[in-house]
Coordinates of C-alpha atoms in Angstrom, one line a residue:
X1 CA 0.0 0.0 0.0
X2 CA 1.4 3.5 -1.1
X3 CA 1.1 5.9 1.7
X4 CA 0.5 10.0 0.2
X5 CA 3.9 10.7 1.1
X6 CA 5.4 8.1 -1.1
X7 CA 3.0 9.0 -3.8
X8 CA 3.9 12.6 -3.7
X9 CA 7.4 11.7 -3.4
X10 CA 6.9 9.4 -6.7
X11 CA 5.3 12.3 -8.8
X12 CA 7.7 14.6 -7.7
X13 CA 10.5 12.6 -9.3
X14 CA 8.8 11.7 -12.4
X15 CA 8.3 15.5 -13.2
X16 CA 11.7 15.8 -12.1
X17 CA 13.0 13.4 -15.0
X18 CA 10.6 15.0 -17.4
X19 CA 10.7 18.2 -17.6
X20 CA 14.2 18.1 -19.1
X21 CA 12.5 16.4 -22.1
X22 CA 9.8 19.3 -22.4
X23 CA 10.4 22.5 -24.6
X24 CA 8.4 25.5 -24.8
X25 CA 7.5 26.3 -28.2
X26 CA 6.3 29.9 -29.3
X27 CA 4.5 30.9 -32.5
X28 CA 4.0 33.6 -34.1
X29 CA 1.2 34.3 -36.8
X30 CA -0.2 37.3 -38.5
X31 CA -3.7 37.7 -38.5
X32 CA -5.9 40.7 -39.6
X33 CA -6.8 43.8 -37.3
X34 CA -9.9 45.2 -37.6
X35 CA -8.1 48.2 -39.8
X36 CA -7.4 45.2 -42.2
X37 CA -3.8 45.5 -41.3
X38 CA -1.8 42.1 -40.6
X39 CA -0.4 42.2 -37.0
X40 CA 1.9 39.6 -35.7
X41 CA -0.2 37.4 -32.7
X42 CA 2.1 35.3 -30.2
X43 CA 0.9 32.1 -29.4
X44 CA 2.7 29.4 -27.3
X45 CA 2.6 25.3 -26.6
X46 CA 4.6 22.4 -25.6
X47 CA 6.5 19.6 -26.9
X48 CA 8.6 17.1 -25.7
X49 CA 11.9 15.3 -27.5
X50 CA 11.2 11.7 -28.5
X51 CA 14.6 10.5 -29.4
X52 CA 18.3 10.9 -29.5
X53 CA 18.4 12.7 -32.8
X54 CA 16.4 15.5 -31.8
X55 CA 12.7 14.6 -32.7
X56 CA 9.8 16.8 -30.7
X57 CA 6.8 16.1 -31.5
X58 CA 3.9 18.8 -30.8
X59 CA 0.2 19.0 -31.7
X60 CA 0.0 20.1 -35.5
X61 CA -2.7 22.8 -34.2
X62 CA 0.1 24.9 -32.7
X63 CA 2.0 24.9 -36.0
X64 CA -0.9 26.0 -37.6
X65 CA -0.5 29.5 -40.0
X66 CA 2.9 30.0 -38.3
X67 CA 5.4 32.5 -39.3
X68 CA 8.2 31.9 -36.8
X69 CA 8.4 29.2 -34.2
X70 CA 11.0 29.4 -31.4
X71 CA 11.3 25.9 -29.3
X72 CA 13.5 26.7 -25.9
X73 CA 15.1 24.2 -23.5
X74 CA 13.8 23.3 -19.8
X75 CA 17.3 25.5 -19.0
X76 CA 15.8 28.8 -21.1
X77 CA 18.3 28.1 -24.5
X78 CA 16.8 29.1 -27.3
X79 CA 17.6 26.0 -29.9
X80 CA 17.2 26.0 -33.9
X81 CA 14.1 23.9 -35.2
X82 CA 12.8 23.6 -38.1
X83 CA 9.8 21.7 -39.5
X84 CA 9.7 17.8 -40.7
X85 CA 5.8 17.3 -41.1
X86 CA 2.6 17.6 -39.6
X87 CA -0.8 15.7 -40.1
X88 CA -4.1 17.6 -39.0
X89 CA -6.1 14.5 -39.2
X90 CA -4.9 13.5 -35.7
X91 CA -2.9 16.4 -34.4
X92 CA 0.9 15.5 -34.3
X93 CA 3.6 17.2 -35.8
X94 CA 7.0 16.4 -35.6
X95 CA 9.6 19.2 -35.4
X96 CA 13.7 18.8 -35.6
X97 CA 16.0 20.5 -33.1
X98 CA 19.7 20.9 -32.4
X99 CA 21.1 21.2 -28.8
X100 CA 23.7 19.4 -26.7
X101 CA 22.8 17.1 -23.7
X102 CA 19.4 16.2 -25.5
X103 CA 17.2 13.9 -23.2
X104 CA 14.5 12.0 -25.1
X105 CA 11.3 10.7 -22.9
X106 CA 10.6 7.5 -22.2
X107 CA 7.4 6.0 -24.0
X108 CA 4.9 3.4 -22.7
X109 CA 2.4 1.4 -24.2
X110 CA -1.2 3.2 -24.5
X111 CA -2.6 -0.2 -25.5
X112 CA -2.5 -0.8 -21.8
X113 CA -4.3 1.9 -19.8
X114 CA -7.2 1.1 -17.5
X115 CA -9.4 3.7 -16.7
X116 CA -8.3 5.1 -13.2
X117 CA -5.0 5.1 -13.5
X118 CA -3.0 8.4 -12.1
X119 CA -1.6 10.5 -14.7
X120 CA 0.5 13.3 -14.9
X121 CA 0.2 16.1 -17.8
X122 CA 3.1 18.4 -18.2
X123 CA 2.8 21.5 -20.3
X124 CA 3.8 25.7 -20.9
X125 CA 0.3 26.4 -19.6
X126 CA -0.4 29.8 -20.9
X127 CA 3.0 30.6 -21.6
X128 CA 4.0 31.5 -17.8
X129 CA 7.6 31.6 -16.9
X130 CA 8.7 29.7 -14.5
X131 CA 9.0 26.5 -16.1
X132 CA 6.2 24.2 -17.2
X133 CA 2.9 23.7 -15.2
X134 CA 2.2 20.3 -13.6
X135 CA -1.1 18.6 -13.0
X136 CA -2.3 15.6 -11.6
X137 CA -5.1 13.1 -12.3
X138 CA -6.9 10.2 -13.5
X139 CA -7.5 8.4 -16.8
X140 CA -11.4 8.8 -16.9
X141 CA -12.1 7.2 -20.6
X142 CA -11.0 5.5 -23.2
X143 CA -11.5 5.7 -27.4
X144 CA -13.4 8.8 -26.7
X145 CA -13.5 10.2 -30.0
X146 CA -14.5 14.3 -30.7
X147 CA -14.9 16.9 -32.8
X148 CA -12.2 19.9 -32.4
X149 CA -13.1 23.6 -33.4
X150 CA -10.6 22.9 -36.3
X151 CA -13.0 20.4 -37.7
X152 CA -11.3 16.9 -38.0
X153 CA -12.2 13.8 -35.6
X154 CA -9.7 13.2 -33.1
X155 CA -10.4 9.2 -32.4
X156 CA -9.2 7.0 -30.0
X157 CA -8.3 9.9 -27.6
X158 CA -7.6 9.4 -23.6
X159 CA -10.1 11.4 -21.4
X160 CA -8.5 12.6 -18.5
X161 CA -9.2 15.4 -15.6
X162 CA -5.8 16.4 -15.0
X163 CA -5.9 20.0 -16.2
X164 CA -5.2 20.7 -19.5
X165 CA -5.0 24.5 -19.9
X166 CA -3.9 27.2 -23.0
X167 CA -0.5 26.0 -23.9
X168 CA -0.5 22.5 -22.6
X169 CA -1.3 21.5 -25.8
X170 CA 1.7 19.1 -27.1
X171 CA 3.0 18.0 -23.9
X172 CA 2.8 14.7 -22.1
X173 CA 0.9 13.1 -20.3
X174 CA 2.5 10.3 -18.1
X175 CA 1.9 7.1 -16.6
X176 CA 3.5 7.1 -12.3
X177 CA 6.8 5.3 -14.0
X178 CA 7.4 8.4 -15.9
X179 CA 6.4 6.8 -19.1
X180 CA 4.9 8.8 -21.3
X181 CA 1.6 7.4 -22.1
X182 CA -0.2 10.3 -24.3
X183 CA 0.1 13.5 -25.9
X184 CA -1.8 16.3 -24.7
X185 CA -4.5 18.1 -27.5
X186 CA -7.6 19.2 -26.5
X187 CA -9.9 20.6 -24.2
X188 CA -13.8 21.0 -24.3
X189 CA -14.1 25.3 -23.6
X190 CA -17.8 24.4 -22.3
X191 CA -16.8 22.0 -20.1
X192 CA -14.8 21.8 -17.1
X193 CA -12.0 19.5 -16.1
X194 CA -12.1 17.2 -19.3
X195 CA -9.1 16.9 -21.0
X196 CA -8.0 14.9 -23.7
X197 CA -4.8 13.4 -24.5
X198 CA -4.0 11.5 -28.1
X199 CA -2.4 7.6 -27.5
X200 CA 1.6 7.5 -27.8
X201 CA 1.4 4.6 -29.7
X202 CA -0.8 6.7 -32.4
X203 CA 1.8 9.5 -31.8
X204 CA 4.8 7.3 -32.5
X205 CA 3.0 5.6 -35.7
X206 CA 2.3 9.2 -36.8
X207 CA 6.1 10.5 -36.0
X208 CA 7.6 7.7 -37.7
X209 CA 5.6 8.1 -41.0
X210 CA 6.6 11.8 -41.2
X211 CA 10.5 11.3 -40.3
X212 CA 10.8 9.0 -42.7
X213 CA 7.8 10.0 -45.9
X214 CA 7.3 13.2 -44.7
X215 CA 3.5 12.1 -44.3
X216 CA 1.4 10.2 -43.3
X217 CA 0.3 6.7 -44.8
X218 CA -3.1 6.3 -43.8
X219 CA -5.7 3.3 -43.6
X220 CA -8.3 3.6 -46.5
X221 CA -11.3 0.8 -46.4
X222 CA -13.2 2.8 -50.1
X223 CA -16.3 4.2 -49.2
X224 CA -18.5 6.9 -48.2
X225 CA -21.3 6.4 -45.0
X226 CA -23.7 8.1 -42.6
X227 CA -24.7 7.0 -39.2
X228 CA -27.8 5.1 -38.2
X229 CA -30.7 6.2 -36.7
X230 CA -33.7 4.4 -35.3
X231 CA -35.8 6.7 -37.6
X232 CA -33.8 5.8 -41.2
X233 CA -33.8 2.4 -39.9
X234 CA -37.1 2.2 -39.9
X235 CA -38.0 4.1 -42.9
X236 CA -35.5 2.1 -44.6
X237 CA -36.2 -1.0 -43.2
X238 CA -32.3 -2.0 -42.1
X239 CA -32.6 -4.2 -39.4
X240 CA -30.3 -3.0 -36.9
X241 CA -30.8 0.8 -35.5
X242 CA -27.0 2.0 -34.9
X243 CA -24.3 0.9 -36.9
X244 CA -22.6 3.2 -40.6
X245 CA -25.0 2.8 -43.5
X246 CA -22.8 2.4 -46.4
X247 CA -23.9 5.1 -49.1
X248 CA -21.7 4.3 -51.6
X249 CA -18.2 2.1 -52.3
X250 CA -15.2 3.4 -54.5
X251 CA -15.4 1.3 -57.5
X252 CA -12.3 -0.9 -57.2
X253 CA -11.2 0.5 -53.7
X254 CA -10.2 -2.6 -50.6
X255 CA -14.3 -2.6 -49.6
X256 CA -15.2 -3.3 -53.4
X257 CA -13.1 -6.0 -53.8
X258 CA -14.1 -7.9 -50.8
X259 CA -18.0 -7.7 -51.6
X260 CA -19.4 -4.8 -49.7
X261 CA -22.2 -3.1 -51.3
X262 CA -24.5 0.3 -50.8
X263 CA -27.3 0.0 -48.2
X264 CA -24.8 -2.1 -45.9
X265 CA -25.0 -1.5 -42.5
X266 CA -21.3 -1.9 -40.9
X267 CA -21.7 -2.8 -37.2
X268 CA -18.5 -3.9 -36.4
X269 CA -14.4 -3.6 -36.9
X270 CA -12.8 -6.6 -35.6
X271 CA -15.6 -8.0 -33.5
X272 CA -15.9 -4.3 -31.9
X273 CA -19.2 -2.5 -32.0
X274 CA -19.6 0.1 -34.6
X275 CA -22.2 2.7 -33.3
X276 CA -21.4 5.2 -35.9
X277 CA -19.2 6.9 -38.5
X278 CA -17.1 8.1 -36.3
X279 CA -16.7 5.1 -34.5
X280 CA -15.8 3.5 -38.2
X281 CA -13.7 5.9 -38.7
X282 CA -11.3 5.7 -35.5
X283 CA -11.3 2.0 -35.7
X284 CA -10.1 1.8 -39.0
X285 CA -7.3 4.4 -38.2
X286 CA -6.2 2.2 -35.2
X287 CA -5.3 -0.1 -38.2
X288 CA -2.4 0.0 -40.7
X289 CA -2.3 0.0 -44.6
X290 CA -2.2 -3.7 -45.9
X291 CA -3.8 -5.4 -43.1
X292 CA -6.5 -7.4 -43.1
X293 CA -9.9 -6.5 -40.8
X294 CA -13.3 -8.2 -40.2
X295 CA -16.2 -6.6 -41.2
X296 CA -19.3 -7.2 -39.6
X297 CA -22.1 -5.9 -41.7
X298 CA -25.8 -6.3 -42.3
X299 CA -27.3 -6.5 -45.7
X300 CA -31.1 -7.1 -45.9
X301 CA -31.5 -8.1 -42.4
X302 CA -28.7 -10.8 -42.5
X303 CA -25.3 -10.8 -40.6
X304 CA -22.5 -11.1 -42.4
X305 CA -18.8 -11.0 -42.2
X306 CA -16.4 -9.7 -45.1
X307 CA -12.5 -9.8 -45.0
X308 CA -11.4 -6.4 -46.4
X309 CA -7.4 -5.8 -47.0
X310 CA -7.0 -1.9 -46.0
X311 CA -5.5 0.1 -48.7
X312 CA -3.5 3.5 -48.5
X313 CA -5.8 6.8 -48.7
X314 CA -5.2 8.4 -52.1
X315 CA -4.2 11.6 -52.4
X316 CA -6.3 14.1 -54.7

């Protein structure tokens, strides 16, 4: 049993080892006035180094319609950075950096989180000086997946009510080992203490793609859907009232070729419930390009299963 003391004690010295693996990162962008002049607007968020070469990954929000970004040390230095990619679809970016005496974090396994389990999220919250803020909580949710004020679906994401404040964005969150377990991206401005936090092991996936392609090689299963409601299932007479009515399949795309057909109703990934598109959608991005998935459909009030090979989103 782990007195308060020895917890304290324990959180203490994972912040300790972490913060020399967090940077500050400040933006600047210019954005109109209301004399339609462009005036430079600073912005700030967080990163945190990933390996010994000098990788930080950040949330691709902050990097957004930037001008000038300047990343700084835990120790104040100001370090040269530049750019390697960034991928809106689940907000990571991955920046380059030169210093001396880098210190890369250690990275766990977000496959194997159980909601409440303490976490730690570590972040520039609102650009204070001082050094970065800390906060403590728990995981409260898993695979919660939302809708940012930037428009894409974040899926997957941890929920957690350690604070996640302006500027937080792209720091870590942290398992009681000091392993980080997330990356911090978004909070809910109508709602209070709900934070969310996007999976390492999405993070890494994402970082890797963009080191080495400079994007992001994404999951593609070929068509086009809307959710289910119990009103269209009735009118429509499907059978099942939540699953992602297939409205159309890309003629020769990896859901074509293994049989699925307009007016299915997909209502599971892999033996996991499908409630909706977006449930679709953040299952099939959990997956990788050339592997094989179950599909659990519905097609005129029978169950069926298909094997669909994922394909590679195309580019337009």
């Amino acid at each position: 049993m782990v007195t308060l003391s020895e917890l304290q004690e324990q959180v203490a010295n994972v912040v300790k080892k972490l913060t020399r693996s967090v940077v500050n990162i400040t933006t600047t962008r210019l954005l109109p006035s209301v004399f339609l002049l462009l005036v430079p607007v600073k912005g700030v968020g967080t990163g945190f180094i990933i390996d010994d070469e000098g990788h930080v990954v950040t949330n691709a929000h902050v990097l957004t319609d930037v001008r000038r970004a300047e990343v700084y040390l835990n120790n104040g230095e100001m370090v040269e950075a530049r750019l390697v990619g960034k991928d809106p679809w689940t907000d990571v970016a991955v920046m380059k950096i030169k210093g001396s005496d880098l210190e890369p974090v250690e990275l766990g396994d977000s496959d194997k989180l159980s909601v409440g389990q303490f976490v730690i999220a570590i972040g520039n919250s609102f650009g204070l000086a001082g050094g970065p803020t800390v906060t403590f909580g728990v995981i409260s949710a898993l695979g919660r997946h939302i809708r940012t004020e930037r428009g894409p679906l974040l899926a997957g994401l941890i929920q957690t009510d350690a604070a996640i404040n302006p500027g937080n964005s792209g720091g870590p969150l942290v398992d009681l080992e000091g392993k980080v377990i997330g990356m911090n991206t978004a909070i809910i401005p109508y709602a209070q203490g709900i934070g969310f936090a996007i999976p390492i092991n999405l993070v890494s996936k994402v970082a890797k793609d963009l080191i080495r392609l400079g994007f992001v090689r994404r999951p593609w299963l070929g068509i086009n859907g809307v959710d289910v409601d119990p009103k269209m299932a009735r009118h429509y007479g499907l059978g099942v009232s939540k699953g992602a009515l297939v409205v159309n399949v890309i003629r020769g795309g990896p859901a074509w070729q293994a049989g699925l057909r307009s007016g299915d109703v997909i209502v599971a990934i892999q033996g996991v419930e499908v409630k909706g598109m977006d449930d679709l959608i953040g299952q099939i991005w959990e997956e990788t390009p050339g592997s094989k998935v179950e599909v659990t459909v519905v097609r005129r009030g029978k169950l069926m299963k298909l094997n669909v090979v994922l394909g590679t989103t195309p580019s337009y």
